[in-house]
mmCIF file of N, CA and C in Angstrom:
data_model
loop_
_atom_site.group_PDB
_atom_site.id
_atom_site.type_symbol
_atom_site.label_atom_id
_atom_site.label_comp_id
_atom_site.label_asym_id
_atom_site.label_seq_id
_atom_site.Cartn_x
_atom_site.Cartn_y
_atom_site.Cartn_z
ATOM 1 N N UNK A 1 -67.655 13.370 43.692
ATOM 2 C CA UNK A 1 -66.944 13.768 42.503
ATOM 3 C C UNK A 1 -65.796 12.800 42.254
ATOM 4 N N UNK A 2 -65.598 12.493 41.001
ATOM 5 C CA UNK A 2 -64.454 11.706 40.563
ATOM 6 C C UNK A 2 -63.559 12.667 39.797
ATOM 7 N N UNK A 3 -62.300 12.798 40.221
ATOM 8 C CA UNK A 3 -61.385 13.741 39.572
ATOM 9 C C UNK A 3 -60.975 13.249 38.198
ATOM 10 N N UNK A 4 -60.528 12.024 38.100
ATOM 11 C CA UNK A 4 -60.205 11.416 36.815
ATOM 12 C C UNK A 4 -58.808 11.687 36.287
ATOM 13 N N UNK A 5 -58.019 12.551 36.956
ATOM 14 C CA UNK A 5 -56.663 12.833 36.463
ATOM 15 C C UNK A 5 -55.762 13.301 37.608
ATOM 16 N N UNK A 6 -55.772 12.555 38.702
ATOM 17 C CA UNK A 6 -54.925 12.914 39.838
ATOM 18 C C UNK A 6 -53.478 12.559 39.509
ATOM 19 N N UNK A 7 -52.598 13.547 39.662
ATOM 20 C CA UNK A 7 -51.153 13.400 39.501
ATOM 21 C C UNK A 7 -50.513 14.627 40.124
ATOM 22 N N UNK A 8 -49.200 14.576 40.350
ATOM 23 C CA UNK A 8 -48.525 15.674 41.037
ATOM 24 C C UNK A 8 -48.700 17.006 40.311
ATOM 25 N N UNK A 9 -48.728 16.994 38.999
ATOM 26 C CA UNK A 9 -48.882 18.235 38.235
ATOM 27 C C UNK A 9 -50.225 18.920 38.498
ATOM 28 N N UNK A 10 -51.188 18.185 39.028
ATOM 29 C CA UNK A 10 -52.514 18.746 39.309
ATOM 30 C C UNK A 10 -52.737 19.027 40.788
ATOM 31 N N UNK A 11 -51.664 18.998 41.576
ATOM 32 C CA UNK A 11 -51.750 19.320 42.998
ATOM 33 C C UNK A 11 -51.006 20.626 43.224
ATOM 34 N N UNK A 12 -51.703 21.615 43.746
ATOM 35 C CA UNK A 12 -51.120 22.936 43.974
ATOM 36 C C UNK A 12 -50.936 23.170 45.466
ATOM 37 N N UNK A 13 -49.844 23.823 45.820
ATOM 38 C CA UNK A 13 -49.614 24.214 47.215
ATOM 39 C C UNK A 13 -49.200 25.675 47.249
ATOM 40 N N UNK A 14 -49.365 26.292 48.422
ATOM 41 C CA UNK A 14 -48.913 27.670 48.584
ATOM 42 C C UNK A 14 -47.972 27.754 49.789
ATOM 43 N N UNK A 15 -47.551 28.954 50.129
ATOM 44 C CA UNK A 15 -46.601 29.154 51.214
ATOM 45 C C UNK A 15 -47.156 28.751 52.574
ATOM 46 N N UNK A 16 -48.473 28.701 52.697
ATOM 47 C CA UNK A 16 -49.108 28.349 53.966
ATOM 48 C C UNK A 16 -49.453 26.871 54.056
ATOM 49 N N UNK A 17 -48.910 26.074 53.154
ATOM 50 C CA UNK A 17 -49.131 24.629 53.106
ATOM 51 C C UNK A 17 -50.572 24.254 52.799
ATOM 52 N N UNK A 18 -51.300 25.149 52.142
ATOM 53 C CA UNK A 18 -52.628 24.803 51.651
ATOM 54 C C UNK A 18 -52.465 23.967 50.394
ATOM 55 N N UNK A 19 -53.266 22.938 50.276
ATOM 56 C CA UNK A 19 -53.190 22.033 49.133
ATOM 57 C C UNK A 19 -54.524 22.057 48.399
ATOM 58 N N UNK A 20 -54.454 22.177 47.078
ATOM 59 C CA UNK A 20 -55.660 22.189 46.257
ATOM 60 C C UNK A 20 -55.438 21.348 45.012
ATOM 61 N N UNK A 21 -56.506 20.716 44.561
ATOM 62 C CA UNK A 21 -56.475 19.980 43.298
ATOM 63 C C UNK A 21 -56.853 20.921 42.170
ATOM 64 N N UNK A 22 -56.232 20.725 41.010
ATOM 65 C CA UNK A 22 -56.569 21.526 39.838
ATOM 66 C C UNK A 22 -56.861 20.600 38.660
ATOM 67 N N UNK A 23 -57.171 21.185 37.529
ATOM 68 C CA UNK A 23 -57.435 20.478 36.274
ATOM 69 C C UNK A 23 -58.569 19.467 36.418
ATOM 70 N N UNK A 24 -59.758 19.999 36.458
ATOM 71 C CA UNK A 24 -60.940 19.151 36.586
ATOM 72 C C UNK A 24 -61.560 18.833 35.224
ATOM 73 N N UNK A 25 -60.746 18.885 34.162
ATOM 74 C CA UNK A 25 -61.237 18.610 32.815
ATOM 75 C C UNK A 25 -61.736 17.191 32.617
ATOM 76 N N UNK A 26 -61.202 16.246 33.395
ATOM 77 C CA UNK A 26 -61.629 14.854 33.282
ATOM 78 C C UNK A 26 -62.570 14.460 34.414
ATOM 79 N N UNK A 27 -62.961 15.432 35.231
ATOM 80 C CA UNK A 27 -63.764 15.110 36.416
ATOM 81 C C UNK A 27 -65.242 14.936 36.078
ATOM 82 N N UNK A 28 -65.933 14.330 37.021
ATOM 83 C CA UNK A 28 -67.364 14.111 36.854
ATOM 84 C C UNK A 28 -68.022 14.146 38.225
ATOM 85 N N UNK A 29 -69.095 14.893 38.321
ATOM 86 C CA UNK A 29 -69.904 14.868 39.535
ATOM 87 C C UNK A 29 -70.850 13.692 39.392
ATOM 88 N N UNK A 30 -70.833 12.835 40.383
ATOM 89 C CA UNK A 30 -71.614 11.609 40.320
ATOM 90 C C UNK A 30 -72.901 11.800 41.099
ATOM 91 N N UNK A 31 -74.010 11.803 40.388
ATOM 92 C CA UNK A 31 -75.324 11.886 41.024
ATOM 93 C C UNK A 31 -75.970 10.517 41.023
ATOM 94 N N UNK A 32 -76.726 10.236 42.029
ATOM 95 C CA UNK A 32 -77.521 9.020 42.057
ATOM 96 C C UNK A 32 -76.708 7.749 42.159
ATOM 97 N N UNK A 33 -75.634 7.762 42.943
ATOM 98 C CA UNK A 33 -74.868 6.538 43.152
ATOM 99 C C UNK A 33 -75.746 5.568 43.923
ATOM 100 N N UNK A 34 -75.892 4.349 43.441
ATOM 101 C CA UNK A 34 -76.715 3.374 44.156
ATOM 102 C C UNK A 34 -76.245 3.206 45.600
ATOM 103 N N UNK A 35 -77.174 3.105 46.511
ATOM 104 C CA UNK A 35 -76.859 3.002 47.936
ATOM 105 C C UNK A 35 -76.014 1.776 48.257
ATOM 106 N N UNK A 36 -76.156 0.702 47.484
ATOM 107 C CA UNK A 36 -75.412 -0.524 47.780
ATOM 108 C C UNK A 36 -74.019 -0.551 47.133
ATOM 109 N N UNK A 37 -73.649 0.525 46.427
ATOM 110 C CA UNK A 37 -72.333 0.584 45.811
ATOM 111 C C UNK A 37 -71.308 1.000 46.852
ATOM 112 N N UNK A 38 -70.308 0.163 47.066
ATOM 113 C CA UNK A 38 -69.301 0.450 48.068
ATOM 114 C C UNK A 38 -68.160 1.247 47.464
ATOM 115 N N UNK A 39 -67.419 1.944 48.315
ATOM 116 C CA UNK A 39 -66.308 2.762 47.858
ATOM 117 C C UNK A 39 -65.286 1.935 47.096
ATOM 118 N N UNK A 40 -65.090 0.681 47.495
ATOM 119 C CA UNK A 40 -64.077 -0.144 46.844
ATOM 120 C C UNK A 40 -64.513 -0.622 45.468
ATOM 121 N N UNK A 41 -65.782 -0.514 45.159
ATOM 122 C CA UNK A 41 -66.255 -0.932 43.846
ATOM 123 C C UNK A 41 -66.107 0.208 42.853
ATOM 124 N N UNK A 42 -65.973 -0.153 41.602
ATOM 125 C CA UNK A 42 -65.777 0.875 40.594
ATOM 126 C C UNK A 42 -67.094 1.491 40.149
ATOM 127 N N UNK A 43 -68.037 0.688 39.792
ATOM 128 C CA UNK A 43 -69.269 1.227 39.235
ATOM 129 C C UNK A 43 -69.023 1.696 37.812
ATOM 130 N N UNK A 44 -70.067 1.974 37.081
ATOM 131 C CA UNK A 44 -69.882 2.445 35.708
ATOM 132 C C UNK A 44 -70.211 3.926 35.655
ATOM 133 N N UNK A 45 -69.247 4.742 36.034
ATOM 134 C CA UNK A 45 -69.468 6.175 36.041
ATOM 135 C C UNK A 45 -68.951 6.816 34.759
ATOM 136 N N UNK A 46 -67.782 6.415 34.305
ATOM 137 C CA UNK A 46 -67.223 6.934 33.062
ATOM 138 C C UNK A 46 -67.323 5.869 31.982
ATOM 139 N N UNK A 47 -67.459 6.300 30.766
ATOM 140 C CA UNK A 47 -67.438 5.354 29.668
ATOM 141 C C UNK A 47 -66.345 5.695 28.666
ATOM 142 N N UNK A 48 -65.628 6.790 28.880
ATOM 143 C CA UNK A 48 -64.574 7.195 27.966
ATOM 144 C C UNK A 48 -63.254 7.258 28.711
ATOM 145 N N UNK A 49 -62.200 6.868 28.042
ATOM 146 C CA UNK A 49 -60.866 6.843 28.598
ATOM 147 C C UNK A 49 -60.341 8.275 28.714
ATOM 148 N N UNK A 50 -60.186 8.770 29.941
ATOM 149 C CA UNK A 50 -59.681 10.109 30.182
ATOM 150 C C UNK A 50 -58.604 10.045 31.243
ATOM 151 N N UNK A 51 -57.798 11.083 31.289
ATOM 152 C CA UNK A 51 -56.757 11.147 32.300
ATOM 153 C C UNK A 51 -55.390 10.972 31.674
ATOM 154 N N UNK A 52 -54.381 10.846 32.526
ATOM 155 C CA UNK A 52 -52.997 10.723 32.082
ATOM 156 C C UNK A 52 -52.550 9.272 32.161
ATOM 157 N N UNK A 53 -51.937 8.804 31.114
ATOM 158 C CA UNK A 53 -51.625 7.398 30.915
ATOM 159 C C UNK A 53 -50.964 6.726 32.118
ATOM 160 N N UNK A 54 -49.892 7.272 32.631
ATOM 161 C CA UNK A 54 -49.108 6.568 33.639
ATOM 162 C C UNK A 54 -49.737 6.591 35.032
ATOM 163 N N UNK A 55 -50.853 7.265 35.197
ATOM 164 C CA UNK A 55 -51.566 7.295 36.476
ATOM 165 C C UNK A 55 -52.905 6.570 36.380
ATOM 166 N N UNK A 56 -53.210 6.006 35.219
ATOM 167 C CA UNK A 56 -54.502 5.358 34.996
ATOM 168 C C UNK A 56 -54.572 3.992 35.669
ATOM 169 N N UNK A 57 -55.718 3.729 36.259
ATOM 170 C CA UNK A 57 -55.978 2.426 36.866
ATOM 171 C C UNK A 57 -56.153 1.378 35.764
ATOM 172 N N UNK A 58 -55.872 0.119 36.080
ATOM 173 C CA UNK A 58 -55.991 -0.941 35.064
ATOM 174 C C UNK A 58 -57.352 -0.973 34.370
ATOM 175 N N UNK A 59 -58.428 -0.781 35.121
ATOM 176 C CA UNK A 59 -59.751 -0.863 34.502
ATOM 177 C C UNK A 59 -59.970 0.216 33.447
ATOM 178 N N UNK A 60 -59.332 1.369 33.607
ATOM 179 C CA UNK A 60 -59.462 2.435 32.616
ATOM 180 C C UNK A 60 -58.750 2.023 31.330
ATOM 181 N N UNK A 61 -57.538 1.495 31.479
ATOM 182 C CA UNK A 61 -56.753 1.094 30.308
ATOM 183 C C UNK A 61 -57.452 0.027 29.479
ATOM 184 N N UNK A 62 -58.240 -0.810 30.127
ATOM 185 C CA UNK A 62 -58.911 -1.894 29.415
ATOM 186 C C UNK A 62 -60.342 -1.561 29.038
ATOM 187 N N UNK A 63 -60.743 -0.303 29.230
ATOM 188 C CA UNK A 63 -62.066 0.112 28.810
ATOM 189 C C UNK A 63 -63.192 -0.469 29.638
ATOM 190 N N UNK A 64 -62.883 -0.886 30.863
ATOM 191 C CA UNK A 64 -63.900 -1.435 31.755
ATOM 192 C C UNK A 64 -64.534 -0.303 32.559
ATOM 193 N N UNK A 65 -65.690 -0.545 33.154
ATOM 194 C CA UNK A 65 -66.317 0.481 33.996
ATOM 195 C C UNK A 65 -65.395 0.884 35.139
ATOM 196 N N UNK A 66 -65.375 2.173 35.438
ATOM 197 C CA UNK A 66 -64.541 2.641 36.538
ATOM 198 C C UNK A 66 -65.160 3.851 37.204
ATOM 199 N N UNK A 67 -64.649 4.168 38.369
ATOM 200 C CA UNK A 67 -65.189 5.280 39.134
ATOM 201 C C UNK A 67 -64.248 5.706 40.241
ATOM 202 N N UNK A 68 -64.753 5.757 41.470
ATOM 203 C CA UNK A 68 -64.004 6.327 42.593
ATOM 204 C C UNK A 68 -62.692 5.611 42.890
ATOM 205 N N UNK A 69 -62.650 4.314 42.780
ATOM 206 C CA UNK A 69 -61.419 3.613 43.137
ATOM 207 C C UNK A 69 -60.290 3.917 42.158
ATOM 208 N N UNK A 70 -60.618 4.378 40.965
ATOM 209 C CA UNK A 70 -59.588 4.763 40.003
ATOM 210 C C UNK A 70 -58.818 5.988 40.484
ATOM 211 N N UNK A 71 -59.499 6.888 41.191
ATOM 212 C CA UNK A 71 -58.809 8.033 41.794
ATOM 213 C C UNK A 71 -57.870 7.572 42.913
ATOM 214 N N UNK A 72 -58.239 6.530 43.629
ATOM 215 C CA UNK A 72 -57.372 6.004 44.690
ATOM 216 C C UNK A 72 -56.110 5.409 44.064
ATOM 217 N N UNK A 73 -56.254 4.679 42.958
ATOM 218 C CA UNK A 73 -55.088 4.146 42.239
ATOM 219 C C UNK A 73 -54.178 5.309 41.831
ATOM 220 N N UNK A 74 -54.764 6.359 41.226
ATOM 221 C CA UNK A 74 -53.984 7.504 40.770
ATOM 222 C C UNK A 74 -53.289 8.201 41.943
ATOM 223 N N UNK A 75 -53.946 8.256 43.099
ATOM 224 C CA UNK A 75 -53.328 8.849 44.282
ATOM 225 C C UNK A 75 -52.097 8.046 44.698
ATOM 226 N N UNK A 76 -52.197 6.722 44.681
ATOM 227 C CA UNK A 76 -51.042 5.876 44.995
ATOM 228 C C UNK A 76 -49.906 6.114 44.018
ATOM 229 N N UNK A 77 -50.227 6.213 42.728
ATOM 230 C CA UNK A 77 -49.209 6.502 41.720
ATOM 231 C C UNK A 77 -48.593 7.881 41.947
ATOM 232 N N UNK A 78 -49.401 8.831 42.394
ATOM 233 C CA UNK A 78 -48.919 10.179 42.674
ATOM 234 C C UNK A 78 -47.965 10.181 43.862
ATOM 235 N N UNK A 79 -48.246 9.381 44.863
ATOM 236 C CA UNK A 79 -47.340 9.277 46.017
ATOM 237 C C UNK A 79 -45.986 8.733 45.567
ATOM 238 N N UNK A 80 -45.999 7.729 44.675
ATOM 239 C CA UNK A 80 -44.748 7.211 44.117
ATOM 240 C C UNK A 80 -44.031 8.318 43.341
ATOM 241 N N UNK A 81 -44.797 9.072 42.554
ATOM 242 C CA UNK A 81 -44.235 10.156 41.759
ATOM 243 C C UNK A 81 -43.582 11.219 42.651
ATOM 244 N N UNK A 82 -44.241 11.594 43.722
ATOM 245 C CA UNK A 82 -43.700 12.609 44.629
ATOM 246 C C UNK A 82 -42.449 12.090 45.334
ATOM 247 N N UNK A 83 -42.459 10.815 45.688
ATOM 248 C CA UNK A 83 -41.315 10.235 46.406
ATOM 249 C C UNK A 83 -40.082 10.080 45.511
ATOM 250 N N UNK A 84 -40.295 9.842 44.208
ATOM 251 C CA UNK A 84 -39.170 9.544 43.315
ATOM 252 C C UNK A 84 -38.837 10.658 42.330
ATOM 253 N N UNK A 85 -39.807 11.548 42.086
ATOM 254 C CA UNK A 85 -39.607 12.582 41.079
ATOM 255 C C UNK A 85 -39.815 12.079 39.661
ATOM 256 N N UNK A 86 -40.366 10.861 39.522
ATOM 257 C CA UNK A 86 -40.611 10.252 38.213
ATOM 258 C C UNK A 86 -42.033 9.717 38.159
ATOM 259 N N UNK A 87 -42.583 9.581 36.951
ATOM 260 C CA UNK A 87 -43.919 8.991 36.868
ATOM 261 C C UNK A 87 -43.840 7.562 37.404
ATOM 262 N N UNK A 88 -44.933 7.014 37.887
ATOM 263 C CA UNK A 88 -44.898 5.759 38.639
ATOM 264 C C UNK A 88 -44.388 4.540 37.880
ATOM 265 N N UNK A 89 -44.401 4.563 36.568
ATOM 266 C CA UNK A 89 -43.926 3.410 35.801
ATOM 267 C C UNK A 89 -42.538 3.632 35.228
ATOM 268 N N UNK A 90 -41.982 4.825 35.375
ATOM 269 C CA UNK A 90 -40.664 5.125 34.810
ATOM 270 C C UNK A 90 -39.574 4.258 35.441
ATOM 271 N N UNK A 91 -39.735 3.938 36.714
ATOM 272 C CA UNK A 91 -38.783 3.084 37.419
ATOM 273 C C UNK A 91 -38.686 1.723 36.719
ATOM 274 N N UNK A 92 -39.814 1.266 36.142
ATOM 275 C CA UNK A 92 -39.879 -0.036 35.474
ATOM 276 C C UNK A 92 -39.631 0.065 33.966
ATOM 277 N N UNK A 93 -39.192 1.242 33.504
ATOM 278 C CA UNK A 93 -38.892 1.488 32.089
ATOM 279 C C UNK A 93 -40.098 1.298 31.175
ATOM 280 N N UNK A 94 -41.286 1.614 31.657
ATOM 281 C CA UNK A 94 -42.498 1.580 30.836
ATOM 282 C C UNK A 94 -42.611 2.935 30.149
ATOM 283 N N UNK A 95 -42.702 2.931 28.823
ATOM 284 C CA UNK A 95 -42.677 4.197 28.092
ATOM 285 C C UNK A 95 -43.902 4.471 27.234
ATOM 286 N N UNK A 96 -44.721 3.453 26.977
ATOM 287 C CA UNK A 96 -45.885 3.696 26.119
ATOM 288 C C UNK A 96 -47.055 2.797 26.531
ATOM 289 N N UNK A 97 -48.177 3.009 25.890
ATOM 290 C CA UNK A 97 -49.410 2.301 26.231
ATOM 291 C C UNK A 97 -49.268 0.790 26.084
ATOM 292 N N UNK A 98 -48.639 0.330 25.017
ATOM 293 C CA UNK A 98 -48.494 -1.114 24.812
ATOM 294 C C UNK A 98 -47.675 -1.761 25.924
ATOM 295 N N UNK A 99 -46.566 -1.126 26.303
ATOM 296 C CA UNK A 99 -45.747 -1.642 27.407
ATOM 297 C C UNK A 99 -46.552 -1.688 28.705
ATOM 298 N N UNK A 100 -47.310 -0.624 28.942
ATOM 299 C CA UNK A 100 -48.090 -0.533 30.178
ATOM 300 C C UNK A 100 -49.180 -1.603 30.226
ATOM 301 N N UNK A 101 -49.891 -1.790 29.127
ATOM 302 C CA UNK A 101 -50.936 -2.820 29.089
ATOM 303 C C UNK A 101 -50.343 -4.216 29.276
ATOM 304 N N UNK A 102 -49.199 -4.471 28.647
ATOM 305 C CA UNK A 102 -48.553 -5.775 28.792
ATOM 306 C C UNK A 102 -48.177 -6.018 30.246
ATOM 307 N N UNK A 103 -47.641 -5.014 30.903
ATOM 308 C CA UNK A 103 -47.245 -5.140 32.309
ATOM 309 C C UNK A 103 -48.474 -5.424 33.177
ATOM 310 N N UNK A 104 -49.575 -4.733 32.889
ATOM 311 C CA UNK A 104 -50.782 -4.932 33.683
ATOM 312 C C UNK A 104 -51.449 -6.278 33.387
ATOM 313 N N UNK A 105 -51.330 -6.769 32.150
ATOM 314 C CA UNK A 105 -51.838 -8.108 31.832
ATOM 315 C C UNK A 105 -51.139 -9.165 32.681
ATOM 316 N N UNK A 106 -49.878 -8.922 32.978
ATOM 317 C CA UNK A 106 -49.108 -9.827 33.821
ATOM 318 C C UNK A 106 -49.355 -9.559 35.307
ATOM 319 N N UNK A 107 -50.291 -8.644 35.568
ATOM 320 C CA UNK A 107 -50.712 -8.273 36.922
ATOM 321 C C UNK A 107 -49.575 -7.733 37.781
ATOM 322 N N UNK A 108 -48.670 -7.000 37.143
ATOM 323 C CA UNK A 108 -47.603 -6.338 37.879
ATOM 324 C C UNK A 108 -48.098 -4.973 38.340
ATOM 325 N N UNK A 109 -47.564 -4.515 39.448
ATOM 326 C CA UNK A 109 -47.861 -3.192 39.981
ATOM 327 C C UNK A 109 -46.631 -2.327 39.795
ATOM 328 N N UNK A 110 -46.786 -0.992 39.836
ATOM 329 C CA UNK A 110 -45.589 -0.153 39.777
ATOM 330 C C UNK A 110 -44.654 -0.498 40.945
ATOM 331 N N UNK A 111 -43.369 -0.385 40.687
ATOM 332 C CA UNK A 111 -42.389 -0.614 41.749
ATOM 333 C C UNK A 111 -42.548 0.461 42.805
ATOM 334 N N UNK A 112 -42.651 0.039 44.047
ATOM 335 C CA UNK A 112 -42.771 0.987 45.155
ATOM 336 C C UNK A 112 -41.380 1.191 45.747
ATOM 337 N N UNK A 113 -40.867 2.404 45.681
ATOM 338 C CA UNK A 113 -39.498 2.654 46.162
ATOM 339 C C UNK A 113 -39.400 2.523 47.681
#
């Protein structure tokens, strides 16, 4: 399964430290993944841009094929979000899609606190 919208707002916890993911509106169950497709490769699983802007992997923003590794990117952004209390690009004063695409064209990554 590809979640497609991992961020702190979609992670639930309870008093017993159980952790669950929520909001599977952008998720997709992937059937028939080619055997030679590695976890680090994206593959063409989604064809539509879904998810939350500031947690999206570069390939999603540019309309390229994406898949499992995009969730790993979003998880990294979520760790930054949990550590700082801000979305992962807020530290860099990125506020909209155009700013974010420009930053990614320059191959910059979110600032890691």
